[in-house]
PDB file of C-alpha atoms in Angstrom:
ATOM      1  CA  ALA A  18      28.990  41.704  13.072  1.00  0.00           C
ATOM      2  CA  SER A  19      26.529  44.381  12.111  1.00  0.00           C
ATOM      3  CA  PHE A  20      27.361  47.302   9.816  1.00  0.00           C
ATOM      4  CA  ARG A  21      27.068  49.898  12.639  1.00  0.00           C
ATOM      5  CA  ALA A  22      29.332  47.842  14.903  1.00  0.00           C
ATOM      6  CA  ALA A  23      31.882  47.455  12.120  1.00  0.00           C
ATOM      7  CA  PHE A  24      31.847  51.191  11.241  1.00  0.00           C
ATOM      8  CA  PRO A  25      31.201  53.372  14.298  1.00  0.00           C
ATOM      9  CA  GLY A  26      31.406  57.134  13.967  1.00  0.00           C
ATOM     10  CA  ARG A  27      31.576  59.235  10.830  1.00  0.00           C
ATOM     11  CA  PRO A  28      32.601  57.811   7.434  1.00  0.00           C
ATOM     12  CA  THR A  29      36.138  58.435   6.215  1.00  0.00           C
ATOM     13  CA  VAL A  30      37.622  58.584   2.730  1.00  0.00           C
ATOM     14  CA  ASP A  31      38.353  54.850   2.920  1.00  0.00           C
ATOM     15  CA  ALA A  32      34.751  54.086   3.847  1.00  0.00           C
ATOM     16  CA  PRO A  33      33.712  52.655   0.430  1.00  0.00           C
ATOM     17  CA  ARG A  34      36.706  50.315   0.392  1.00  0.00           C
ATOM     18  CA  GLN A  35      36.062  49.320   4.011  1.00  0.00           C
ATOM     19  CA  VAL A  36      32.372  48.696   3.312  1.00  0.00           C
ATOM     20  CA  GLY A  37      33.279  46.569   0.268  1.00  0.00           C
ATOM     21  CA  ALA A  38      35.772  44.524   2.290  1.00  0.00           C
ATOM     22  CA  TRP A  39      33.281  44.197   5.131  1.00  0.00           C
ATOM     23  CA  GLY A  40      30.557  43.025   2.689  1.00  0.00           C
ATOM     24  CA  THR A  41      32.870  40.489   1.063  1.00  0.00           C
ATOM     25  CA  GLN A  42      33.930  39.185   4.460  1.00  0.00           C
ATOM     26  CA  THR A  43      30.284  38.968   5.599  1.00  0.00           C
ATOM     27  CA  ILE A  44      29.294  37.070   2.441  1.00  0.00           C
ATOM     28  CA  GLU A  45      32.226  34.662   2.818  1.00  0.00           C
ATOM     29  CA  HIS A  46      31.347  34.139   6.469  1.00  0.00           C
ATOM     30  CA  GLY A  47      27.707  33.460   5.518  1.00  0.00           C
ATOM     31  CA  GLN A  48      28.723  31.002   2.814  1.00  0.00           C
ATOM     32  CA  ALA A  49      31.043  29.204   5.214  1.00  0.00           C
ATOM     33  CA  ALA A  50      28.260  29.049   7.804  1.00  0.00           C
ATOM     34  CA  LEU A  51      25.807  27.663   5.223  1.00  0.00           C
ATOM     35  CA  ALA A  52      28.187  25.027   3.811  1.00  0.00           C
ATOM     36  CA  PRO A  53      27.432  22.389   6.492  1.00  0.00           C
ATOM     37  CA  THR A  54      23.713  23.067   6.140  1.00  0.00           C
ATOM     38  CA  ALA A  55      23.918  22.710   2.355  1.00  0.00           C
ATOM     39  CA  ALA A  56      25.823  19.450   2.782  1.00  0.00           C
ATOM     40  CA  SER A  57      23.204  18.235   5.278  1.00  0.00           C
ATOM     41  CA  VAL A  58      20.390  19.159   2.912  1.00  0.00           C
ATOM     42  CA  SER A  59      22.148  17.382   0.060  1.00  0.00           C
ATOM     43  CA  THR A  60      22.705  14.291   2.224  1.00  0.00           C
ATOM     44  CA  ALA A  61      19.096  14.390   3.417  1.00  0.00           C
ATOM     45  CA  ALA A  62      17.834  14.681  -0.156  1.00  0.00           C
ATOM     46  CA  ALA A  63      19.951  11.700  -1.215  1.00  0.00           C
ATOM     47  CA  ALA A  64      18.723   9.711   1.782  1.00  0.00           C
ATOM     48  CA  ALA A  65      15.108  10.623   1.005  1.00  0.00           C
ATOM     49  CA  ALA A  66      15.576   9.524  -2.601  1.00  0.00           C
ATOM     50  CA  GLY A  67      17.064   6.257  -1.378  1.00  0.00           C
ATOM     51  CA  LEU A  68      14.190   5.723   1.041  1.00  0.00           C
ATOM     52  CA  ARG A  69      11.674   6.503  -1.673  1.00  0.00           C
ATOM     53  CA  GLU A  70      13.403   4.023  -3.979  1.00  0.00           C
ATOM     54  CA  ASN A  71      13.474   1.389  -1.215  1.00  0.00           C
ATOM     55  CA  ARG A  72       9.787   1.989  -0.432  1.00  0.00           C
ATOM     56  CA  LEU A  73       8.863   1.628  -4.103  1.00  0.00           C
ATOM     57  CA  ALA A  74      10.963  -1.524  -4.381  1.00  0.00           C
ATOM     58  CA  SER A  75       9.254  -2.931  -1.277  1.00  0.00           C
ATOM     59  CA  GLU A  76       5.815  -2.072  -2.655  1.00  0.00           C
ATOM     60  CA  LEU A  77       6.706  -3.702  -5.979  1.00  0.00           C
ATOM     61  CA  GLU A  78       7.982  -6.803  -4.198  1.00  0.00           C
ATOM     62  CA  GLY A  79       4.786  -6.944  -2.120  1.00  0.00           C
ATOM     63  CA  ALA A  80       2.658  -6.615  -5.247  1.00  0.00           C
ATOM     64  CA  GLU A  81       4.602  -9.393  -6.960  1.00  0.00           C
ATOM     65  CA  GLU A  82       4.143 -11.647  -3.919  1.00  0.00           C
ATOM     66  CA  ALA A  83       0.404 -10.895  -3.858  1.00  0.00           C
ATOM     67  CA  LEU A  84       0.188 -11.677  -7.571  1.00  0.00           C
ATOM     68  CA  ASN A  85       2.043 -14.961  -7.054  1.00  0.00           C
ATOM     69  CA  ARG A  86      -0.269 -15.894  -4.148  1.00  0.00           C
ATOM     70  CA  ALA A  87      -3.317 -15.050  -6.271  1.00  0.00           C
ATOM     71  CA  GLY A  88      -1.956 -17.228  -9.087  1.00  0.00           C
ATOM     72  CA  GLN A  89      -1.320 -20.095  -6.688  1.00  0.00           C
ATOM     73  CA  GLU A  90      -4.812 -19.724  -5.219  1.00  0.00           C
ATOM     74  CA  ARG A  91      -6.261 -19.755  -8.751  1.00  0.00           C
ATOM     75  CA  VAL A  92      -4.369 -22.951  -9.623  1.00  0.00           C
ATOM     76  CA  LYS A  93      -5.523 -24.568  -6.363  1.00  0.00           C
ATOM     77  CA  ALA A  94      -9.134 -23.491  -6.944  1.00  0.00           C
ATOM     78  CA  LYS A  95      -9.019 -24.918 -10.461  1.00  0.00           C
ATOM     79  CA  ALA A  96      -7.579 -28.192  -9.166  1.00  0.00           C
ATOM     80  CA  ASP A  97     -10.258 -28.330  -6.450  1.00  0.00           C
ATOM     81  CA  TRP A  98     -12.953 -27.673  -9.040  1.00  0.00           C
ATOM     82  CA  ASN A  99     -11.612 -30.348 -11.379  1.00  0.00           C
ATOM     83  CA  GLY A 100     -11.401 -32.792  -8.462  1.00  0.00           C
ATOM     84  CA  ALA A 101     -14.990 -32.038  -7.477  1.00  0.00           C
ATOM     85  CA  LEU A 102     -16.152 -32.545 -11.071  1.00  0.00           C
ATOM     86  CA  HIS A 103     -14.262 -35.836 -11.288  1.00  0.00           C
ATOM     87  CA  ARG A 104     -15.762 -37.053  -7.995  1.00  0.00           C
ATOM     88  CA  ALA A 105     -19.233 -35.998  -9.104  1.00  0.00           C
ATOM     89  CA  ALA A 106     -18.823 -37.780 -12.439  1.00  0.00           C
ATOM     90  CA  ALA A 107     -17.513 -40.897 -10.687  1.00  0.00           C
ATOM     91  CA  ALA A 108     -20.393 -40.804  -8.216  1.00  0.00           C
ATOM     92  CA  GLU A 109     -22.843 -40.356 -11.077  1.00  0.00           C
ATOM     93  CA  GLY A 110     -21.298 -43.333 -12.886  1.00  0.00           C
ATOM     94  CA  LYS A 111     -21.511 -45.466  -9.733  1.00  0.00           C
ATOM     95  CA  GLU A 112     -25.135 -44.431  -9.220  1.00  0.00           C
ATOM     96  CA  GLU A 113     -25.922 -45.269 -12.846  1.00  0.00           C
ATOM     97  CA  LYS A 114     -24.342 -48.729 -12.452  1.00  0.00           C
ATOM     98  CA  ARG A 115     -26.217 -49.264  -9.183  1.00  0.00           C
ATOM     99  CA  LEU A 116     -29.493 -48.306 -10.831  1.00  0.00           C
ATOM    100  CA  GLN A 117     -28.799 -50.627 -13.793  1.00  0.00           C
ATOM    101  CA  ALA A 118     -27.994 -53.483 -11.407  1.00  0.00           C
ATOM    102  CA  ALA A 119     -31.179 -52.815  -9.419  1.00  0.00           C
ATOM    103  CA  HIS A 120     -33.205 -52.702 -12.649  1.00  0.00           C
ATOM    104  CA  LYS A 121     -31.625 -55.989 -13.778  1.00  0.00           C
ATOM    105  CA  GLN A 122     -32.457 -57.614 -10.434  1.00  0.00           C
ATOM    106  CA  LEU A 123     -36.017 -56.349 -10.706  1.00  0.00           C
ATOM    107  CA  GLU A 124     -36.323 -57.829 -14.200  1.00  0.00           C
ATOM    108  CA  GLU A 125     -34.982 -61.146 -12.956  1.00  0.00           C
ATOM    109  CA  LEU A 126     -37.583 -61.229 -10.201  1.00  0.00           C
ATOM    110  CA  TYR A 127     -40.469 -60.781 -12.658  1.00  0.00           C
TER     111      TYR A 127
END
């Protein structure tokens, strides 16, 4: 209720006391009206903090998975490289033996 509605007409001797009581009642009413909002804000803030924490945990988990995949890809690439080197060395050895055998056959012919 507004001040004018609460105190129509001319002020009386009890006006200061009435105004004080009216102010106290208005403040209490306002606080009571704000209590659910304050609780909602507090709950929302806690929920936002939880969401932020969950998002950060998810991002960290995703980064760890990406790091693990990169490590696995590195190990696979290294194994592929070593395999290719081994095959190349084996092929080179076979070619060397083939050339030696061909050279030996050529010597035998002459």
